[in-house]
Amino acid sequence: MANNAPASRPANPRFSSGPCAKIPTFELTKLSDAALGRSHRAAIGKEKLKTAIEETREILGIPSEYKIGIVPASDTGAVEMAMWSMLGARKATMLAWESFGSGWVTDVVKQLKIDAEVKEAGYGEIVDFAEVDFNTDVVFTWNGTTSGVRVPNGDAIPADREGLTICDATSAAFAQDLPWDKLDVVTFSWQKVMGGEAAHGMLILSPRAVERLEAYTPAWPLPKIFRMTKGGKLIEGIFKGETINTPSMLAVEDYLVALDWARSVGGLKGLMARADANAKVIWDFCEANGWIANLAVDPATRSNTSVCLKFTDDRIKDGATFAKAVAKRLEKEGVALDIGAYRDAPAGLRIWCGATVETSDLEALMPWLAWAFEAEIEAQSETA
Ligand SMILES: Cc1ncc(COP(=O)(O)O)c(C=O)c1O
């Protein structure tokens, strides 16, 4: 049967899992209000940083008693800041089911050398939260970007836990419900669901996390960009937009523009609905095609942002080569950019479905996926 290329193409082929597609209405001219060439400590800069914090609180529904800070070094900066400042006061439990979670395990076990229990699951699986001792400090990733597996809900996290929950939510925030009462530290970067820039991280602290910061001093030295307390008291300014060091006011403006757009599509509900509709396009495609499947084993844990896929056709001889060739073919056609699986993940594809991606673009991509699959199966038999 002739394998004809589909007639229509995604209007935007950007399906990268980070930096993710910019908002659909993005134009560089939208950043013309940026406070460029001005001090971030001048009234105009301070106001923009404060607005970024307040809008984040409002759209995500973050409780008023939680602190929100803009910190250096994207999501990694925010997670590191939390771990290095708070861990060590009690035993830790490290949960990992993909690459980024494993990175946090390495930091805690090998760098900080903290007494920690490590619970891991393979790509596609998740750790059983019912077996976690939440009287220890628990570090985990809400949405595993490299495996497409997410925590389905916070039900297993007790409200009366003694430990802190430190949650890397960078590919979940603005796409998935985060149970704030079950989370003491939440981090994310603007570059994911909001399609922003990666310069800064968001660090969100519960009152218990603040209590830990004020009551506990780690045994190791902390560099200036990690320090959130002075004389045993929280530096409140950090959580009002008085950043520790100089932020990019261009990135801040870009985030403000993205937040405006988020409101225009219905706020958090609208953003979540967009990600759900996007992911459903791919889930339905997997249902209809026996040669491709979600990497997430349990449907309850399937991500609606970083959808990870594996090829399951018996005719495929070398899984990694095949998946790379499919991604390359789609990139060459200009219909899908950056959709190869993460370097440490099992062979396959990863297609971003966060809110900035248009459902119609995913719908247009699916026939191309079938086309590229068939083309590679054919190419494989030709070289055999
Ligand atoms: C779950 C997770 N954690 C951390 C990071 C690192 O984020 P950043 O590069 O924004 O620091 C990523 C990036 O993809 C991620 O997906």
Coordinates of C-alpha atoms and ligand atoms in Angstrom, one line a residue:
M1 CA 0.0 0.0 0.0
A2 CA 1.3 3.4 -0.9
N3 CA 2.3 5.4 2.2
N4 CA 1.3 8.9 1.1
A5 CA 2.3 11.9 3.2
P6 CA -0.7 13.5 4.9
A7 CA -2.2 16.6 3.2
S8 CA -2.2 19.0 6.2
R9 CA 0.5 19.9 8.7
P10 CA 0.5 21.2 12.2
A11 CA 0.5 25.0 12.1
N12 CA 3.1 25.0 14.9
P13 CA 5.5 22.0 14.9
R14 CA 6.9 22.8 18.4
F15 CA 6.2 19.9 20.7
S16 CA 9.4 20.1 22.8
S17 CA 9.1 19.3 26.5
G18 CA 11.1 22.3 27.5
P19 CA 11.5 25.0 26.7
C20 CA 7.9 24.4 25.5
A21 CA 5.9 26.2 22.8
K22 CA 5.3 29.8 23.5
I23 CA 1.7 30.9 24.0
P24 CA -0.3 30.7 20.8
T25 CA -0.6 34.5 20.6
F26 CA 3.1 35.2 21.2
E27 CA 4.9 37.9 19.3
L28 CA 8.1 39.6 20.4
T29 CA 6.3 43.0 20.3
K30 CA 4.2 41.8 23.3
L31 CA 7.4 42.2 25.4
S32 CA 7.7 45.9 24.6
D33 CA 6.6 46.9 28.1
A34 CA 9.6 45.1 29.7
A35 CA 11.5 47.2 32.2
L36 CA 14.7 46.9 30.2
G37 CA 17.7 48.9 31.2
R38 CA 16.2 49.7 34.6
S39 CA 17.1 48.5 38.0
H40 CA 15.0 45.6 39.2
R41 CA 14.9 47.4 42.5
A42 CA 13.4 50.5 41.0
A43 CA 9.6 50.8 41.6
I44 CA 8.8 49.7 38.0
G45 CA 10.9 46.5 38.3
K46 CA 9.7 45.7 41.8
E47 CA 6.1 46.1 40.8
K48 CA 6.5 43.7 37.9
L49 CA 8.2 41.1 40.1
K50 CA 5.5 41.5 42.7
T51 CA 2.7 41.2 40.1
A52 CA 4.3 38.0 38.7
I53 CA 4.1 36.5 42.3
E54 CA 0.6 37.7 42.9
E55 CA -0.7 36.5 39.5
T56 CA 0.9 33.1 40.1
R57 CA -0.8 32.8 43.4
E58 CA -4.2 33.7 41.9
I59 CA -4.1 31.5 38.9
L60 CA -2.7 28.5 40.7
G61 CA -4.9 29.0 43.7
I62 CA -2.0 29.0 46.1
P63 CA -3.2 29.6 49.7
S64 CA -2.5 33.1 51.1
E65 CA -0.3 31.8 53.9
Y66 CA 2.1 30.2 51.4
K67 CA 5.2 32.2 50.4
I68 CA 6.1 32.5 46.7
G69 CA 9.6 33.5 45.6
I70 CA 11.3 34.0 42.3
V71 CA 14.7 32.4 42.5
P72 CA 17.8 31.9 40.3
A73 CA 18.5 29.0 38.0
S74 CA 15.1 27.8 36.8
D75 CA 13.5 24.8 38.4
T76 CA 16.8 23.2 39.3
G77 CA 17.8 26.3 41.3
A78 CA 14.5 26.2 43.2
V79 CA 14.7 22.5 44.0
E80 CA 18.4 22.7 45.0
M81 CA 17.7 25.7 47.2
A82 CA 15.0 23.8 49.1
M83 CA 17.0 20.6 49.5
W84 CA 20.2 22.3 50.6
S85 CA 18.4 24.6 53.1
M86 CA 15.8 22.2 54.6
L87 CA 17.1 18.6 54.4
G88 CA 19.1 17.0 57.2
A89 CA 16.8 18.0 60.1
R90 CA 15.3 14.5 59.9
K91 CA 15.5 11.4 57.9
A92 CA 14.7 11.8 54.2
T93 CA 12.8 9.6 51.7
M94 CA 13.7 10.1 48.1
L95 CA 11.2 9.0 45.4
A96 CA 12.2 8.6 41.8
W97 CA 10.7 7.0 38.7
E98 CA 12.6 8.8 36.0
S99 CA 15.7 10.9 35.3
F100 CA 15.0 14.2 37.1
G101 CA 13.8 12.4 40.3
S102 CA 17.0 10.3 40.1
G103 CA 19.0 13.5 39.9
W104 CA 17.6 14.7 43.2
V105 CA 18.4 11.3 44.7
T106 CA 22.0 11.7 43.6
D107 CA 22.2 15.1 45.2
V108 CA 20.8 14.0 48.5
V109 CA 22.7 10.7 48.8
K110 CA 26.0 11.5 47.2
Q111 CA 26.4 15.3 47.7
L112 CA 24.5 16.1 50.9
K113 CA 25.1 12.6 52.3
I114 CA 21.9 12.7 54.2
D115 CA 20.4 9.6 55.9
A116 CA 17.8 8.7 53.2
E117 CA 15.7 5.9 52.1
V118 CA 15.5 5.7 48.3
K119 CA 12.4 4.3 46.6
E120 CA 12.6 3.9 42.9
A121 CA 10.4 2.6 40.1
G122 CA 11.3 2.0 36.5
Y123 CA 10.3 4.2 33.5
G124 CA 6.5 3.8 33.1
E125 CA 5.9 2.8 36.7
I126 CA 5.5 4.8 39.8
V127 CA 6.5 4.4 43.5
D128 CA 3.7 3.2 45.8
F129 CA 2.9 6.3 47.9
A130 CA 1.0 4.1 50.4
E131 CA 4.4 2.7 51.5
V132 CA 6.1 6.0 52.1
D133 CA 6.8 7.3 55.6
F134 CA 5.6 10.9 55.5
N135 CA 7.1 11.5 58.9
T136 CA 10.4 11.7 57.0
D137 CA 11.1 14.5 54.6
V138 CA 9.9 13.3 51.2
V139 CA 11.3 14.6 47.9
F140 CA 9.6 13.7 44.7
T141 CA 8.6 14.9 41.2
W142 CA 4.9 15.4 40.6
N143 CA 5.1 14.8 36.8
G144 CA 8.1 12.8 35.6
T145 CA 8.9 14.6 32.4
T146 CA 11.1 11.9 31.0
S147 CA 8.7 9.0 31.6
G148 CA 5.3 10.7 31.3
V149 CA 4.2 9.3 34.6
R150 CA 2.6 11.6 37.2
V151 CA 1.3 11.4 40.7
P152 CA -2.5 10.9 40.2
N153 CA -3.5 12.8 43.4
G154 CA -2.2 13.6 46.9
D155 CA -4.6 11.3 48.8
A156 CA -1.8 9.1 50.1
I157 CA 0.0 12.1 51.7
P158 CA -1.3 12.5 55.3
A159 CA -2.5 16.0 56.4
D160 CA -0.8 15.5 59.8
R161 CA 2.6 14.4 58.5
E162 CA 5.7 15.4 60.5
G163 CA 8.1 15.6 57.6
L164 CA 8.1 18.0 54.8
T165 CA 7.0 17.2 51.2
I166 CA 9.3 18.7 48.7
C167 CA 7.8 18.5 45.2
D168 CA 9.3 19.3 41.9
A169 CA 6.2 20.2 39.9
T170 CA 7.8 21.9 37.0
S171 CA 6.0 19.9 34.3
A172 CA 2.8 19.7 36.3
A173 CA 2.1 23.3 37.5
F174 CA -0.6 25.0 35.3
A175 CA -1.7 21.6 33.9
Q176 CA -2.5 19.4 36.9
D177 CA -4.2 19.8 40.2
L178 CA -1.7 20.3 42.9
P179 CA -3.0 19.7 46.5
W180 CA -1.4 22.6 48.3
D181 CA -2.3 21.3 51.7
K182 CA -0.3 18.2 51.0
L183 CA 2.8 20.0 49.7
D184 CA 5.3 22.0 51.7
V185 CA 7.7 23.0 49.0
V186 CA 6.6 23.3 45.3
T187 CA 8.9 24.3 42.5
F188 CA 8.5 25.0 38.8
S189 CA 10.0 26.9 36.0
W190 CA 8.4 29.4 33.6
Q191 CA 9.7 27.4 30.6
K192 CA 7.3 24.5 30.8
V193 CA 3.4 24.8 30.7
M194 CA 3.5 28.6 30.4
G195 CA 5.9 28.5 27.5
G196 CA 8.1 31.1 29.3
E197 CA 11.8 31.5 29.6
A198 CA 14.0 29.3 31.7
A199 CA 16.0 31.9 33.6
H200 CA 14.1 31.7 36.9
G201 CA 12.5 29.2 39.2
M202 CA 9.4 29.6 41.4
L203 CA 9.8 28.4 45.0
I204 CA 6.6 28.0 47.0
L205 CA 6.7 27.4 50.7
S206 CA 4.1 26.2 53.2
P207 CA 4.1 27.7 56.7
R208 CA 5.8 24.4 57.9
A209 CA 8.5 24.9 55.3
V210 CA 9.1 28.4 56.6
E211 CA 9.2 27.1 60.2
R212 CA 11.9 24.6 59.1
L213 CA 13.9 27.3 57.5
E214 CA 13.8 29.4 60.7
A215 CA 14.4 26.6 63.2
Y216 CA 17.1 24.6 61.4
T217 CA 20.6 25.5 60.2
P218 CA 22.2 22.9 58.0
A219 CA 25.7 21.6 58.9
W220 CA 27.0 22.6 55.5
P221 CA 27.7 26.1 54.2
L222 CA 25.1 27.7 51.9
P223 CA 26.0 30.0 49.0
K224 CA 24.4 33.4 48.8
I225 CA 21.9 32.3 46.1
F226 CA 20.5 29.6 48.4
R227 CA 20.2 31.6 51.5
M228 CA 16.6 32.4 52.5
T229 CA 17.1 33.4 56.1
K230 CA 19.0 36.0 58.0
G231 CA 19.6 35.7 61.8
G232 CA 17.1 32.8 62.0
K233 CA 14.3 34.8 60.3
L234 CA 12.9 34.4 56.8
I235 CA 14.1 37.1 54.4
E236 CA 10.5 38.2 53.6
G237 CA 11.6 40.5 50.7
I238 CA 12.5 37.5 48.6
F239 CA 8.8 36.5 48.6
K240 CA 7.7 40.0 47.6
G241 CA 9.8 40.3 44.5
E242 CA 13.1 41.5 46.1
T243 CA 15.1 38.8 44.3
I244 CA 18.4 37.5 45.8
N245 CA 20.2 38.6 42.7
T246 CA 19.4 40.3 39.4
P247 CA 16.6 38.7 37.4
S248 CA 16.0 39.1 33.7
M249 CA 13.3 41.7 33.3
L250 CA 12.7 40.4 29.7
A251 CA 11.9 36.9 31.1
V252 CA 9.7 38.5 33.8
E253 CA 7.7 40.4 31.1
D254 CA 7.4 37.3 29.1
Y255 CA 6.0 35.4 32.1
L256 CA 3.5 38.3 32.8
V257 CA 2.3 38.1 29.2
A258 CA 1.9 34.3 29.5
L259 CA -0.1 34.7 32.7
D260 CA -2.4 37.2 31.0
W261 CA -3.0 34.7 28.2
A262 CA -3.6 32.0 30.9
R263 CA -6.5 34.2 32.2
S264 CA -7.8 34.6 28.7
V265 CA -8.3 30.8 28.4
G266 CA -10.0 30.5 31.7
G267 CA -7.2 30.4 34.2
L268 CA -6.1 27.1 35.8
K269 CA -9.3 25.2 34.8
G270 CA -8.9 26.4 31.2
L271 CA -5.2 25.5 31.1
M272 CA -5.8 22.0 32.6
A273 CA -8.6 21.4 30.1
R274 CA -6.3 22.3 27.2
A275 CA -3.7 19.9 28.4
D276 CA -6.3 17.2 28.9
A277 CA -7.7 17.6 25.4
N278 CA -4.2 17.6 23.9
A279 CA -3.1 14.4 25.7
K280 CA -6.4 12.7 24.8
V281 CA -5.6 13.2 21.1
I282 CA -2.5 11.0 21.6
W283 CA -4.1 8.5 24.0
D284 CA -6.9 8.0 21.5
F285 CA -4.3 7.5 18.7
C286 CA -2.6 4.8 20.8
E287 CA -6.0 3.1 21.4
A288 CA -6.6 3.0 17.7
N289 CA -3.1 1.8 16.7
G290 CA -1.6 -1.4 18.0
W291 CA 2.0 -0.4 17.2
I292 CA 2.3 2.5 19.6
A293 CA 1.6 2.7 23.4
N294 CA 1.8 5.0 26.3
L295 CA 5.0 4.4 28.4
A296 CA 2.9 4.9 31.6
V297 CA 1.6 1.5 32.6
D298 CA -1.3 2.6 34.8
P299 CA -3.7 4.9 33.0
A300 CA -4.3 6.8 36.2
T301 CA -0.6 8.0 36.1
R302 CA -0.6 9.0 32.5
S303 CA 0.8 12.5 32.1
N304 CA -1.2 15.2 30.3
T305 CA 1.9 17.2 29.6
S306 CA 4.9 15.1 28.7
V307 CA 3.3 12.2 26.9
C308 CA 5.9 9.5 26.5
L309 CA 5.3 6.8 23.9
K310 CA 6.9 3.5 23.0
F311 CA 6.7 1.5 19.7
T312 CA 5.4 -2.0 20.2
D313 CA 5.5 -3.5 16.7
D314 CA 7.2 -6.9 16.5
R315 CA 8.7 -6.0 13.2
I316 CA 11.0 -3.4 14.7
K317 CA 14.5 -4.7 14.9
D318 CA 16.4 -2.0 16.8
G319 CA 14.0 0.0 19.0
A320 CA 16.4 3.0 19.7
T321 CA 17.4 3.4 16.0
F322 CA 13.8 3.1 14.9
A323 CA 12.5 5.7 17.3
K324 CA 15.3 8.1 16.5
A325 CA 14.6 7.7 12.8
V326 CA 10.9 8.4 13.2
A327 CA 11.6 11.6 15.2
K328 CA 14.2 12.6 12.6
R329 CA 11.8 12.0 9.7
L330 CA 9.1 14.1 11.3
E331 CA 11.6 16.9 12.1
K332 CA 12.9 16.9 8.5
E333 CA 9.3 17.3 7.3
G334 CA 9.0 20.2 9.7
V335 CA 5.9 18.7 11.3
A336 CA 7.3 17.9 14.8
L337 CA 10.4 19.3 16.4
D338 CA 12.2 17.8 19.4
I339 CA 10.0 14.8 20.0
G340 CA 12.7 12.1 20.6
A341 CA 12.5 10.5 24.0
Y342 CA 14.9 12.0 26.7
R343 CA 18.4 10.7 26.4
D344 CA 18.2 8.5 29.5
A345 CA 14.7 7.2 28.9
P346 CA 13.6 4.1 27.0
A347 CA 13.5 4.4 23.2
G348 CA 10.4 6.2 22.0
L349 CA 8.9 9.6 21.5
R350 CA 7.8 12.4 23.9
I351 CA 5.2 14.8 22.7
W352 CA 4.5 17.9 24.9
C353 CA 0.8 18.5 25.4
G354 CA 0.8 21.4 27.9
A355 CA -1.6 24.3 27.4
T356 CA 0.4 26.4 25.0
V357 CA 0.1 23.6 22.4
E358 CA -3.0 23.8 20.2
T359 CA -5.2 20.6 20.0
S360 CA -5.5 21.1 16.3
D361 CA -1.7 20.8 15.9
L362 CA -1.7 17.5 17.7
E363 CA -4.6 16.3 15.6
A364 CA -2.7 17.3 12.5
L365 CA 0.4 15.5 13.8
M366 CA -1.1 12.1 14.3
P367 CA -1.5 11.1 10.6
W368 CA 2.2 12.2 10.2
L369 CA 3.2 9.9 13.0
A370 CA 1.4 6.9 11.3
W371 CA 3.1 8.0 8.0
A372 CA 6.6 8.2 9.6
F373 CA 6.1 4.8 11.3
E374 CA 5.1 3.1 8.1
A375 CA 8.0 4.8 6.2
E376 CA 10.5 3.5 8.8
I377 CA 9.1 0.0 8.7
E378 CA 9.5 0.0 5.0
A379 CA 13.0 1.5 5.2
Q380 CA 14.0 -1.2 7.7
S381 CA 13.0 -4.0 5.3
E382 CA 14.8 -2.3 2.4
T383 CA 18.1 -2.3 4.4
A384 CA 17.6 -5.9 5.7
Ligands
LIG1 C1 10.9 17.2 36.3 C2 11.9 18.2 36.0 N1 12.7 18.7 37.0 C3 13.7 19.5 36.7 C4 13.9 20.0 35.4 C5 15.0 21.0 35.2 O1 14.4 22.2 34.9 P1 15.2 23.5 34.6 O2 16.2 23.1 33.4 O3 14.2 24.4 34.2 O4 16.0 23.8 35.8 C6 13.2 19.5 34.4 C7 13.4 20.0 33.0 O5 12.9 19.4 32.0 C8 12.1 18.6 34.7 O6 11.4 18.1 33.7

